Amino acid sequence: MSAEVQSQFYLFFLACFWGIGLCFIYDALRILRRLVRHSIWWMNVEDILYWMGMTAWLFYLLFTYNRGEIRSFTIAGLLVGSIFYLKT
């Protein structure tokens, strides 16, 4: 198996873990919201900050591991990881 294909397999499984991490962090945010009551405005601010942070994190990881290219298997890995987390 070529080194390029191996790195793509690695990136796919890494993207699966990223999807799990995204869901886990958002669940932690949801738990925080249940423990400490927030206004709708503050919840919107939290969501915006979450998505801005996750976008920056994913951009950094894609830039680091995939030379900045967004490939379909990376997006599929994120979806597989997210669905796996949500179903378990």
mmCIF file of C-alpha atoms in Angstrom, residues 5-80:
data_model
loop_
_atom_site.group_PDB
_atom_site.id
_atom_site.type_symbol
_atom_site.label_atom_id
_atom_site.label_comp_id
_atom_site.label_asym_id
_atom_site.label_seq_id
_atom_site.Cartn_x
_atom_site.Cartn_y
_atom_site.Cartn_z
ATOM 1 C CA VAL A 5 -3.117 5.811 0.671
ATOM 2 C CA GLN A 6 -1.861 5.040 4.166
ATOM 3 C CA SER A 7 -1.912 8.707 5.086
ATOM 4 C CA GLN A 8 -5.477 8.984 3.742
ATOM 5 C CA PHE A 9 -6.601 6.009 5.866
ATOM 6 C CA TYR A 10 -4.926 7.610 8.862
ATOM 7 C CA LEU A 11 -6.632 10.931 8.148
ATOM 8 C CA PHE A 12 -10.027 9.227 7.783
ATOM 9 C CA PHE A 13 -9.755 7.555 11.191
ATOM 10 C CA LEU A 14 -8.402 10.761 12.677
ATOM 11 C CA ALA A 15 -11.428 12.607 11.261
ATOM 12 C CA CYS A 16 -13.668 9.998 12.925
ATOM 13 C CA PHE A 17 -12.096 10.867 16.263
ATOM 14 C CA TRP A 18 -12.495 14.583 15.491
ATOM 15 C CA GLY A 19 -16.211 13.986 14.911
ATOM 16 C CA ILE A 20 -16.457 12.223 18.253
ATOM 17 C CA GLY A 21 -14.595 15.097 19.895
ATOM 18 C CA LEU A 22 -16.881 17.716 18.347
ATOM 19 C CA CYS A 23 -19.968 15.974 19.698
ATOM 20 C CA PHE A 24 -18.382 15.350 23.088
ATOM 21 C CA ILE A 25 -17.478 19.012 23.557
ATOM 22 C CA TYR A 26 -20.961 20.125 22.525
ATOM 23 C CA ASP A 27 -22.494 17.633 24.973
ATOM 24 C CA ALA A 28 -20.306 19.105 27.704
ATOM 25 C CA LEU A 29 -21.660 22.528 26.755
ATOM 26 C CA ARG A 30 -25.223 21.181 26.949
ATOM 27 C CA ILE A 31 -24.534 19.720 30.413
ATOM 28 C CA LEU A 32 -23.173 23.084 31.538
ATOM 29 C CA ARG A 33 -26.369 24.718 30.303
ATOM 30 C CA ARG A 34 -28.471 22.357 32.408
ATOM 31 C CA LEU A 35 -26.374 22.912 35.513
ATOM 32 C CA VAL A 36 -26.307 26.697 35.181
ATOM 33 C CA ARG A 37 -29.353 28.352 33.654
ATOM 34 C CA HIS A 38 -28.567 30.669 30.750
ATOM 35 C CA SER A 39 -30.601 33.227 28.880
ATOM 36 C CA ILE A 40 -31.331 32.658 25.199
ATOM 37 C CA TRP A 41 -28.907 35.436 24.296
ATOM 38 C CA TRP A 42 -26.077 33.821 26.255
ATOM 39 C CA MET A 43 -26.814 30.398 24.742
ATOM 40 C CA ASN A 44 -26.570 31.951 21.270
ATOM 41 C CA VAL A 45 -23.221 33.498 22.183
ATOM 42 C CA GLU A 46 -21.988 30.121 23.457
ATOM 43 C CA ASP A 47 -23.067 28.431 20.226
ATOM 44 C CA ILE A 48 -21.336 31.044 18.090
ATOM 45 C CA LEU A 49 -18.145 30.713 20.130
ATOM 46 C CA TYR A 50 -18.352 26.909 19.930
ATOM 47 C CA TRP A 51 -18.700 26.903 16.147
ATOM 48 C CA MET A 52 -15.990 29.516 15.680
ATOM 49 C CA GLY A 53 -13.630 27.520 17.874
ATOM 50 C CA MET A 54 -14.425 24.214 16.190
ATOM 51 C CA THR A 55 -14.028 25.772 12.749
ATOM 52 C CA ALA A 56 -10.602 27.148 13.677
ATOM 53 C CA TRP A 57 -9.596 23.803 15.236
ATOM 54 C CA LEU A 58 -10.693 21.780 12.201
ATOM 55 C CA PHE A 59 -9.020 24.225 9.829
ATOM 56 C CA TYR A 60 -5.777 23.898 11.778
ATOM 57 C CA LEU A 61 -5.959 20.112 11.805
ATOM 58 C CA LEU A 62 -6.819 19.900 8.102
ATOM 59 C CA PHE A 63 -4.045 22.324 7.266
ATOM 60 C CA THR A 64 -1.585 20.337 9.378
ATOM 61 C CA TYR A 65 -2.517 16.812 8.279
ATOM 62 C CA ASN A 66 -3.852 17.308 4.762
ATOM 63 C CA ARG A 67 -1.993 20.353 3.437
ATOM 64 C CA GLY A 68 -5.184 22.413 3.678
ATOM 65 C CA GLU A 69 -7.182 20.247 1.281
ATOM 66 C CA ILE A 70 -10.752 19.372 2.184
ATOM 67 C CA ARG A 71 -11.481 15.931 0.835
ATOM 68 C CA SER A 72 -14.700 13.973 0.878
ATOM 69 C CA PHE A 73 -13.255 11.185 3.024
ATOM 70 C CA THR A 74 -12.372 13.757 5.681
ATOM 71 C CA ILE A 75 -15.938 15.050 5.787
ATOM 72 C CA ALA A 76 -17.218 11.454 5.740
ATOM 73 C CA GLY A 77 -14.943 10.653 8.690
ATOM 74 C CA LEU A 78 -16.336 13.600 10.652
ATOM 75 C CA LEU A 79 -19.878 12.425 9.936
ATOM 76 C CA VAL A 80 -19.111 8.790 10.801
#
